[in-house]
mmCIF file of C-alpha atoms and ligand atoms in Angstrom:
data_model
loop_
_atom_site.group_PDB
_atom_site.id
_atom_site.type_symbol
_atom_site.label_atom_id
_atom_site.label_comp_id
_atom_site.label_asym_id
_atom_site.label_seq_id
_atom_site.Cartn_x
_atom_site.Cartn_y
_atom_site.Cartn_z
ATOM 1 C CA MET A 270 22.054 23.494 21.614
ATOM 2 C CA ILE A 271 18.261 23.628 21.530
ATOM 3 C CA ASP A 272 16.940 26.913 22.897
ATOM 4 C CA PHE A 273 13.356 28.084 22.541
ATOM 5 C CA THR A 274 13.662 31.268 24.589
ATOM 6 C CA ASP A 275 11.209 33.840 23.130
ATOM 7 C CA LYS A 276 10.030 31.314 20.524
ATOM 8 C CA VAL A 277 6.366 30.594 19.846
ATOM 9 C CA VAL A 278 5.378 27.032 19.004
ATOM 10 C CA LEU A 279 1.956 25.848 17.881
ATOM 11 C CA ILE A 280 1.045 22.164 18.307
ATOM 12 C CA THR A 281 -2.032 20.252 17.130
ATOM 13 C CA GLY A 282 -3.027 17.066 18.899
ATOM 14 C CA GLY A 283 -1.424 18.699 21.924
ATOM 15 C CA GLY A 284 -3.756 16.918 24.329
ATOM 16 C CA SER A 285 -2.138 13.509 24.112
ATOM 17 C CA GLY A 286 0.705 11.254 23.047
ATOM 18 C CA LEU A 287 3.269 12.748 20.698
ATOM 19 C CA GLY A 288 1.807 16.263 20.767
ATOM 20 C CA ARG A 289 1.961 16.417 24.542
ATOM 21 C CA ALA A 290 5.474 14.931 24.628
ATOM 22 C CA ALA A 291 6.739 17.515 22.122
ATOM 23 C CA ALA A 292 5.038 20.300 24.076
ATOM 24 C CA LEU A 293 6.809 19.172 27.238
ATOM 25 C CA ALA A 294 10.228 18.984 25.571
ATOM 26 C CA ILE A 295 9.815 22.410 23.959
ATOM 27 C CA ALA A 296 8.322 24.121 27.036
ATOM 28 C CA LYS A 297 11.324 22.977 29.091
ATOM 29 C CA GLN A 298 13.531 24.952 26.655
ATOM 30 C CA GLY A 299 11.565 28.167 27.190
ATOM 31 C CA ALA A 300 8.988 28.342 24.364
ATOM 32 C CA LYS A 301 5.578 29.960 24.515
ATOM 33 C CA LEU A 302 3.051 27.356 23.454
ATOM 34 C CA VAL A 303 -0.377 27.174 21.883
ATOM 35 C CA LEU A 304 -1.852 23.687 22.108
ATOM 36 C CA VAL A 305 -4.769 22.711 19.872
ATOM 37 C CA ASP A 306 -6.956 19.652 20.312
ATOM 38 C CA MET A 307 -10.617 18.680 19.997
ATOM 39 C CA ASN A 308 -10.464 17.160 23.488
ATOM 40 C CA LYS A 309 -10.651 19.969 26.037
ATOM 41 C CA GLU A 310 -9.990 17.820 29.113
ATOM 42 C CA ALA A 311 -6.914 16.332 27.495
ATOM 43 C CA LEU A 312 -5.653 19.840 26.749
ATOM 44 C CA GLU A 313 -6.076 20.821 30.399
ATOM 45 C CA GLU A 314 -4.123 17.707 31.455
ATOM 46 C CA SER A 315 -1.305 18.621 29.083
ATOM 47 C CA LYS A 316 -1.166 22.123 30.508
ATOM 48 C CA THR A 317 -1.007 20.814 34.070
ATOM 49 C CA GLU A 318 1.850 18.455 33.146
ATOM 50 C CA ILE A 319 3.740 21.215 31.351
ATOM 51 C CA LEU A 320 3.408 23.638 34.255
ATOM 52 C CA GLU A 321 4.687 20.954 36.628
ATOM 53 C CA ALA A 322 7.758 20.495 34.447
ATOM 54 C CA ALA A 323 8.303 24.171 33.507
ATOM 55 C CA GLN A 324 6.669 26.464 36.055
ATOM 56 C CA ASN A 325 7.069 29.695 34.095
ATOM 57 C CA ALA A 326 5.856 28.308 30.793
ATOM 58 C CA ALA A 327 3.267 30.318 28.848
ATOM 59 C CA VAL A 328 0.688 27.815 27.597
ATOM 60 C CA GLU A 329 -2.534 28.715 25.787
ATOM 61 C CA LEU A 330 -5.173 26.144 24.848
ATOM 62 C CA VAL A 331 -7.488 26.130 21.836
ATOM 63 C CA GLU A 332 -10.278 23.614 21.431
ATOM 64 C CA ALA A 333 -10.618 23.049 17.685
ATOM 65 C CA ASN A 334 -11.250 20.373 15.119
ATOM 66 C CA VAL A 335 -8.501 20.293 12.495
ATOM 67 C CA THR A 336 -10.933 19.017 9.837
ATOM 68 C CA ASN A 337 -12.722 22.366 9.944
ATOM 69 C CA GLU A 338 -10.871 24.947 7.844
ATOM 70 C CA GLU A 339 -12.429 27.901 9.700
ATOM 71 C CA GLU A 340 -11.359 26.505 13.043
ATOM 72 C CA VAL A 341 -7.852 26.021 11.698
ATOM 73 C CA GLN A 342 -7.770 29.607 10.493
ATOM 74 C CA LYS A 343 -8.933 30.695 13.961
ATOM 75 C CA TYR A 344 -6.294 28.768 15.922
ATOM 76 C CA VAL A 345 -3.594 30.240 13.697
ATOM 77 C CA GLN A 346 -4.989 33.767 14.116
ATOM 78 C CA PHE A 347 -5.305 33.220 17.888
ATOM 79 C CA THR A 348 -1.607 32.335 18.072
ATOM 80 C CA VAL A 349 -0.567 35.448 16.174
ATOM 81 C CA ASP A 350 -2.937 37.684 18.187
ATOM 82 C CA THR A 351 -1.684 36.235 21.481
ATOM 83 C CA PHE A 352 2.054 35.898 20.905
ATOM 84 C CA GLY A 353 2.692 37.973 17.757
ATOM 85 C CA LYS A 354 4.346 35.271 15.612
ATOM 86 C CA ILE A 355 4.744 31.540 14.972
ATOM 87 C CA ASP A 356 8.303 30.167 15.022
ATOM 88 C CA GLY A 357 7.445 26.474 15.038
ATOM 89 C CA PHE A 358 4.422 24.412 14.067
ATOM 90 C CA PHE A 359 4.000 20.729 14.983
ATOM 91 C CA ASN A 360 1.172 19.720 12.628
ATOM 92 C CA ASN A 361 0.409 16.481 14.360
ATOM 93 C CA ALA A 362 -3.246 15.701 15.163
ATOM 94 C CA GLY A 363 -4.251 12.359 13.687
ATOM 95 C CA ILE A 364 -6.297 9.204 14.059
ATOM 96 C CA GLU A 365 -5.704 5.603 13.045
ATOM 97 C CA GLY A 366 -9.183 4.577 11.897
ATOM 98 C CA LYS A 367 -10.713 1.094 11.955
ATOM 99 C CA GLN A 368 -8.449 -1.604 10.592
ATOM 100 C CA ASN A 369 -9.766 -3.704 7.732
ATOM 101 C CA LEU A 370 -8.896 -5.231 4.370
ATOM 102 C CA THR A 371 -9.239 -2.770 1.500
ATOM 103 C CA GLU A 372 -12.449 -4.393 0.196
ATOM 104 C CA ASP A 373 -14.057 -4.138 3.625
ATOM 105 C CA TYR A 374 -12.661 -0.736 4.545
ATOM 106 C CA GLY A 375 -15.694 1.517 4.960
ATOM 107 C CA SER A 376 -15.885 4.449 2.556
ATOM 108 C CA ASP A 377 -17.050 6.718 5.392
ATOM 109 C CA GLU A 378 -14.123 5.555 7.487
ATOM 110 C CA PHE A 379 -11.767 6.293 4.605
ATOM 111 C CA GLN A 380 -13.127 9.837 4.273
ATOM 112 C CA LYS A 381 -12.924 10.374 8.029
ATOM 113 C CA VAL A 382 -9.280 9.359 8.304
ATOM 114 C CA ILE A 383 -8.315 11.408 5.236
ATOM 115 C CA SER A 384 -10.198 14.368 6.633
ATOM 116 C CA VAL A 385 -8.244 14.442 9.917
ATOM 117 C CA ASN A 386 -4.819 13.210 8.825
ATOM 118 C CA LEU A 387 -4.522 14.822 5.402
ATOM 119 C CA ASN A 388 -7.006 17.712 5.119
ATOM 120 C CA GLY A 389 -6.186 18.776 8.681
ATOM 121 C CA VAL A 390 -2.460 18.853 7.935
ATOM 122 C CA PHE A 391 -3.024 20.725 4.647
ATOM 123 C CA TYR A 392 -5.221 23.402 6.286
ATOM 124 C CA GLY A 393 -2.677 23.822 9.068
ATOM 125 C CA MET A 394 0.186 24.372 6.615
ATOM 126 C CA LYS A 395 -1.903 26.662 4.430
ATOM 127 C CA TYR A 396 -2.619 29.177 7.219
ATOM 128 C CA VAL A 397 0.632 28.863 9.160
ATOM 129 C CA LEU A 398 2.682 29.325 5.974
ATOM 130 C CA LYS A 399 0.973 32.655 5.258
ATOM 131 C CA VAL A 400 2.256 33.845 8.649
ATOM 132 C CA MET A 401 5.735 32.347 8.308
ATOM 133 C CA LYS A 402 6.218 33.674 4.782
ATOM 134 C CA LYS A 403 5.535 37.220 6.022
ATOM 135 C CA GLN A 404 7.950 36.681 8.907
ATOM 136 C CA GLY A 405 10.621 35.264 6.599
ATOM 137 C CA TYR A 406 11.290 32.355 8.928
ATOM 138 C CA GLY A 407 9.740 29.343 10.619
ATOM 139 C CA SER A 408 9.821 25.554 10.904
ATOM 140 C CA ILE A 409 7.071 23.025 10.382
ATOM 141 C CA VAL A 410 7.041 19.361 11.349
ATOM 142 C CA ASN A 411 4.193 17.267 9.950
ATOM 143 C CA THR A 412 3.452 13.907 11.523
ATOM 144 C CA ALA A 413 3.497 11.144 8.926
ATOM 145 C CA SER A 414 4.196 7.538 9.990
ATOM 146 C CA VAL A 415 5.993 4.383 8.915
ATOM 147 C CA GLY A 416 2.581 3.856 7.293
ATOM 148 C CA GLY A 417 3.430 6.905 5.129
ATOM 149 C CA ILE A 418 6.587 5.356 3.673
ATOM 150 C CA ARG A 419 5.826 1.600 3.743
ATOM 151 C CA GLY A 420 2.841 -0.715 3.315
ATOM 152 C CA VAL A 421 1.507 -1.795 6.704
ATOM 153 C CA GLY A 422 -1.744 -3.544 5.767
ATOM 154 C CA ASN A 423 -5.374 -3.176 6.883
ATOM 155 C CA GLN A 424 -5.014 0.592 6.899
ATOM 156 C CA SER A 425 -6.160 1.994 3.548
ATOM 157 C CA GLY A 426 -7.212 5.357 4.982
ATOM 158 C CA TYR A 427 -4.220 5.726 7.250
ATOM 159 C CA ALA A 428 -1.720 4.702 4.559
ATOM 160 C CA ALA A 429 -3.247 7.028 1.958
ATOM 161 C CA SER A 430 -3.362 9.938 4.398
ATOM 162 C CA LYS A 431 0.174 9.497 5.704
ATOM 163 C CA HIS A 432 1.677 8.998 2.231
ATOM 164 C CA GLY A 433 -0.207 12.202 1.405
ATOM 165 C CA VAL A 434 1.421 13.979 4.353
ATOM 166 C CA VAL A 435 4.831 12.999 2.967
ATOM 167 C CA GLY A 436 3.827 14.395 -0.442
ATOM 168 C CA LEU A 437 2.591 17.662 1.050
ATOM 169 C CA THR A 438 5.812 17.973 3.037
ATOM 170 C CA ARG A 439 8.084 17.501 0.022
ATOM 171 C CA ASN A 440 5.998 19.789 -2.181
ATOM 172 C CA SER A 441 5.773 22.661 0.303
ATOM 173 C CA GLY A 442 9.331 22.183 1.500
ATOM 174 C CA ILE A 443 10.715 22.988 -1.925
ATOM 175 C CA GLU A 444 8.309 25.921 -2.309
ATOM 176 C CA TYR A 445 9.130 27.671 0.957
ATOM 177 C CA GLY A 446 12.828 27.004 1.574
ATOM 178 C CA GLN A 447 13.585 30.309 -0.197
ATOM 179 C CA TYR A 448 11.627 32.156 2.520
ATOM 180 C CA GLY A 449 13.736 30.751 5.348
ATOM 181 C CA ILE A 450 11.131 28.144 6.227
ATOM 182 C CA SER A 451 11.903 24.460 6.754
ATOM 183 C CA ILE A 452 9.167 21.858 6.393
ATOM 184 C CA ASN A 453 9.814 18.244 7.349
ATOM 185 C CA ALA A 454 7.856 15.155 8.289
ATOM 186 C CA ILE A 455 8.512 12.545 10.922
ATOM 187 C CA ALA A 456 7.719 8.873 10.375
ATOM 188 C CA PRO A 457 7.330 7.261 13.785
ATOM 189 C CA GLY A 458 7.060 3.487 14.135
ATOM 190 C CA ALA A 459 5.094 2.086 17.059
ATOM 191 C CA ILE A 460 5.346 4.575 19.908
ATOM 192 C CA MET A 461 3.410 3.692 23.052
ATOM 193 C CA THR A 462 0.653 6.316 23.158
ATOM 194 C CA PRO A 463 -3.128 6.025 23.670
ATOM 195 C CA MET A 464 -3.465 5.642 19.876
ATOM 196 C CA VAL A 465 -1.229 2.566 19.762
ATOM 197 C CA GLU A 466 -2.913 1.087 22.827
ATOM 198 C CA GLY A 467 -6.228 1.498 20.959
ATOM 199 C CA SER A 468 -4.745 -0.130 17.881
ATOM 200 C CA LEU A 469 -3.509 -3.159 19.837
ATOM 201 C CA LYS A 470 -6.924 -3.478 21.486
ATOM 202 C CA GLN A 471 -8.515 -3.509 18.008
ATOM 203 C CA MET A 472 -6.228 -6.403 17.042
ATOM 204 C CA ALA A 473 -6.146 -8.448 20.260
ATOM 205 C CA GLY A 474 -8.811 -7.249 22.714
ATOM 206 C CA ASP A 475 -7.904 -8.062 26.335
ATOM 207 C CA ASN A 476 -4.658 -9.691 25.177
ATOM 208 C CA TRP A 477 -3.373 -6.398 23.817
ATOM 209 C CA GLU A 478 -0.310 -6.236 26.064
ATOM 210 C CA ALA A 479 0.917 -9.698 24.991
ATOM 211 C CA ALA A 480 0.129 -8.785 21.370
ATOM 212 C CA GLY A 481 2.197 -5.646 21.845
ATOM 213 C CA GLN A 482 5.179 -7.643 23.055
ATOM 214 C CA GLU A 483 4.902 -9.945 20.056
ATOM 215 C CA PHE A 484 4.584 -6.932 17.770
ATOM 216 C CA VAL A 485 7.808 -5.359 18.989
ATOM 217 C CA SER A 486 9.715 -8.665 19.045
ATOM 218 C CA VAL A 487 10.508 -8.055 15.339
ATOM 219 C CA ASN A 488 11.723 -4.510 15.952
ATOM 220 C CA PRO A 489 15.544 -4.286 15.871
ATOM 221 C CA MET A 490 15.371 -2.615 19.286
ATOM 222 C CA LYS A 491 12.751 -5.060 20.647
ATOM 223 C CA ARG A 492 10.620 -2.366 22.202
ATOM 224 C CA PHE A 493 8.085 0.373 21.579
ATOM 225 C CA GLY A 494 9.326 3.897 21.128
ATOM 226 C CA LYS A 495 8.664 6.366 23.923
ATOM 227 C CA PRO A 496 6.670 9.562 23.305
ATOM 228 C CA GLU A 497 9.497 11.650 24.792
ATOM 229 C CA GLU A 498 11.919 10.230 22.189
ATOM 230 C CA VAL A 499 9.660 11.631 19.480
ATOM 231 C CA GLY A 500 9.196 14.852 21.465
ATOM 232 C CA ASN A 501 12.962 15.389 21.494
ATOM 233 C CA LEU A 502 13.202 14.821 17.721
ATOM 234 C CA VAL A 503 10.417 17.316 17.083
ATOM 235 C CA ALA A 504 12.099 19.862 19.357
ATOM 236 C CA PHE A 505 15.312 19.484 17.345
ATOM 237 C CA LEU A 506 13.528 19.806 13.984
ATOM 238 C CA LEU A 507 11.672 22.927 15.132
ATOM 239 C CA SER A 508 14.788 24.523 16.603
ATOM 240 C CA ASP A 509 17.394 26.790 15.021
ATOM 241 C CA SER A 510 19.845 23.868 15.191
ATOM 242 C CA SER A 511 18.274 22.111 12.216
ATOM 243 C CA ARG A 512 17.640 24.981 9.802
ATOM 244 C CA PHE A 513 19.173 23.283 6.718
ATOM 245 C CA ILE A 514 17.097 20.117 7.079
ATOM 246 C CA ASN A 515 14.199 20.635 4.685
ATOM 247 C CA ALA A 516 11.568 18.688 2.709
ATOM 248 C CA THR A 517 12.641 15.391 4.196
ATOM 249 C CA VAL A 518 11.143 12.571 6.230
ATOM 250 C CA VAL A 519 12.877 11.492 9.418
ATOM 251 C CA ASN A 520 12.114 7.939 10.544
ATOM 252 C CA ILE A 521 11.964 7.241 14.261
ATOM 253 C CA ASP A 522 11.182 3.557 14.531
ATOM 254 C CA GLY A 523 14.155 1.672 15.998
ATOM 255 C CA GLY A 524 15.192 0.770 12.439
ATOM 256 C CA GLN A 525 12.072 -1.259 11.742
ATOM 257 C CA SER A 526 11.266 0.269 8.358
ATOM 258 C CA TYR A 527 14.626 -0.900 6.947
ATOM 259 C CA LYS A 528 14.171 -4.505 8.019
ATOM 260 C CA TYR A 529 12.776 -7.245 5.843
HETATM 261 P P1 NAD B 788 -3.073 10.159 20.445
HETATM 262 O O1 NAD B 788 -4.400 9.554 20.130
HETATM 263 O O2 NAD B 788 -2.429 9.889 21.739
HETATM 264 O O3 NAD B 788 -3.133 11.766 20.255
HETATM 265 C C1 NAD B 788 -3.774 12.336 19.157
HETATM 266 C C2 NAD B 788 -4.449 13.618 19.606
HETATM 267 O O4 NAD B 788 -5.038 14.232 18.456
HETATM 268 C C3 NAD B 788 -5.577 13.392 20.613
HETATM 269 O O5 NAD B 788 -5.428 14.255 21.722
HETATM 270 C C4 NAD B 788 -6.840 13.716 19.833
HETATM 271 O O6 NAD B 788 -7.875 14.294 20.628
HETATM 272 C C5 NAD B 788 -6.314 14.708 18.809
HETATM 273 N N1 NAD B 788 -7.186 14.760 17.638
HETATM 274 C C6 NAD B 788 -7.645 13.705 16.908
HETATM 275 N N2 NAD B 788 -8.444 14.137 15.928
HETATM 276 C C7 NAD B 788 -8.463 15.497 16.020
HETATM 277 C C8 NAD B 788 -9.134 16.515 15.277
HETATM 278 N N3 NAD B 788 -9.949 16.221 14.247
HETATM 279 N N4 NAD B 788 -8.945 17.802 15.651
HETATM 280 C C9 NAD B 788 -8.138 18.113 16.701
HETATM 281 N N5 NAD B 788 -7.517 17.185 17.446
HETATM 282 C C10 NAD B 788 -7.681 15.886 17.101
HETATM 283 O O7 NAD B 788 -2.139 9.695 19.244
HETATM 284 P P2 NAD B 788 -0.553 9.841 19.030
HETATM 285 O O8 NAD B 788 -0.007 8.482 19.029
HETATM 286 O O9 NAD B 788 0.007 10.886 19.882
HETATM 287 O O10 NAD B 788 -0.577 10.324 17.516
HETATM 288 C C11 NAD B 788 -0.186 11.634 17.131
HETATM 289 C C12 NAD B 788 0.159 11.600 15.661
HETATM 290 O O11 NAD B 788 1.233 10.682 15.478
HETATM 291 C C13 NAD B 788 -0.955 11.123 14.738
HETATM 292 O O12 NAD B 788 -0.927 11.874 13.544
HETATM 293 C C14 NAD B 788 -0.581 9.692 14.470
HETATM 294 O O13 NAD B 788 -1.094 9.208 13.260
HETATM 295 C C15 NAD B 788 0.917 9.788 14.439
HETATM 296 N N6 NAD B 788 1.661 8.554 14.648
HETATM 297 C C16 NAD B 788 1.633 7.918 15.837
HETATM 298 C C17 NAD B 788 2.373 6.755 15.992
HETATM 299 C C18 NAD B 788 2.413 6.004 17.285
HETATM 300 O O14 NAD B 788 2.949 4.908 17.293
HETATM 301 N N7 NAD B 788 1.878 6.526 18.365
HETATM 302 C C19 NAD B 788 3.107 6.247 14.932
HETATM 303 C C20 NAD B 788 3.112 6.925 13.723
HETATM 304 C C21 NAD B 788 2.388 8.092 13.603
#
């Protein structure tokens, strides 16, 4: 059902976690990939893993910082110059930021998180949409979070940025549907990636694994999500099988966001 033969997919945050998992899922279905990340070593690791799983995959790497509009413009242009088009865009790079109560949340920290998670996603859409509009087709998946649809606490910057990603998604989704372009967001709950490990270490230090178990004990499924589960969802949303899904937010959290 999901076939990426001759498709070109661009992924930010492709060096780790959800970006890498989506790249793997999509490469296995035949796509040509451009992976963007500010961490060059991580990008190389992703490429190695992808080529182990899909030997004939075409994978290009771009080291770029998504907070820099010029660098965003360049990674988009690189993709078009290299592969001639962009069918799918996983606009995913993000950071959590330091957790703190609103009154103690550093203003610099707030700006930093907004800059990566919201400005970075906006710049990515801005330049990719110019390409997709000319093509008359394309799919975009922006990474929001449960923190973009619910209050989580201690995460002013993250919550503001991810709610912003949901707003951008809905706004652009209704603008570009007429051009054959779908734009959706995903709202993952706690998925075990290096980011979540870092978050648990912020909360519990050396006891992070026990804290993690306690954290997921209130999840209806009593576990963390797996990166590949998110990768499969992203592959579906970027594929031709989901063309009429537009301007929406898909939760992937074991049901946690509906529990109270
Ligand atoms: P991760 O830390 O494993 O991967 C994030 C990647 O983004 C890293 O490779 C990092 O180098 C890259 N990156 C960070 N800032 C960048 C920048 N300015 N420019 C370019 N690359 C940059 O984290 P992850 O868990 O895979 O998170 C991916 C996305 O998913 C983020 O937007 C995150 O907020 C979101 N998310 C994650 C979870 C979860 O539980 N893991 C839940 C909800 C949302």
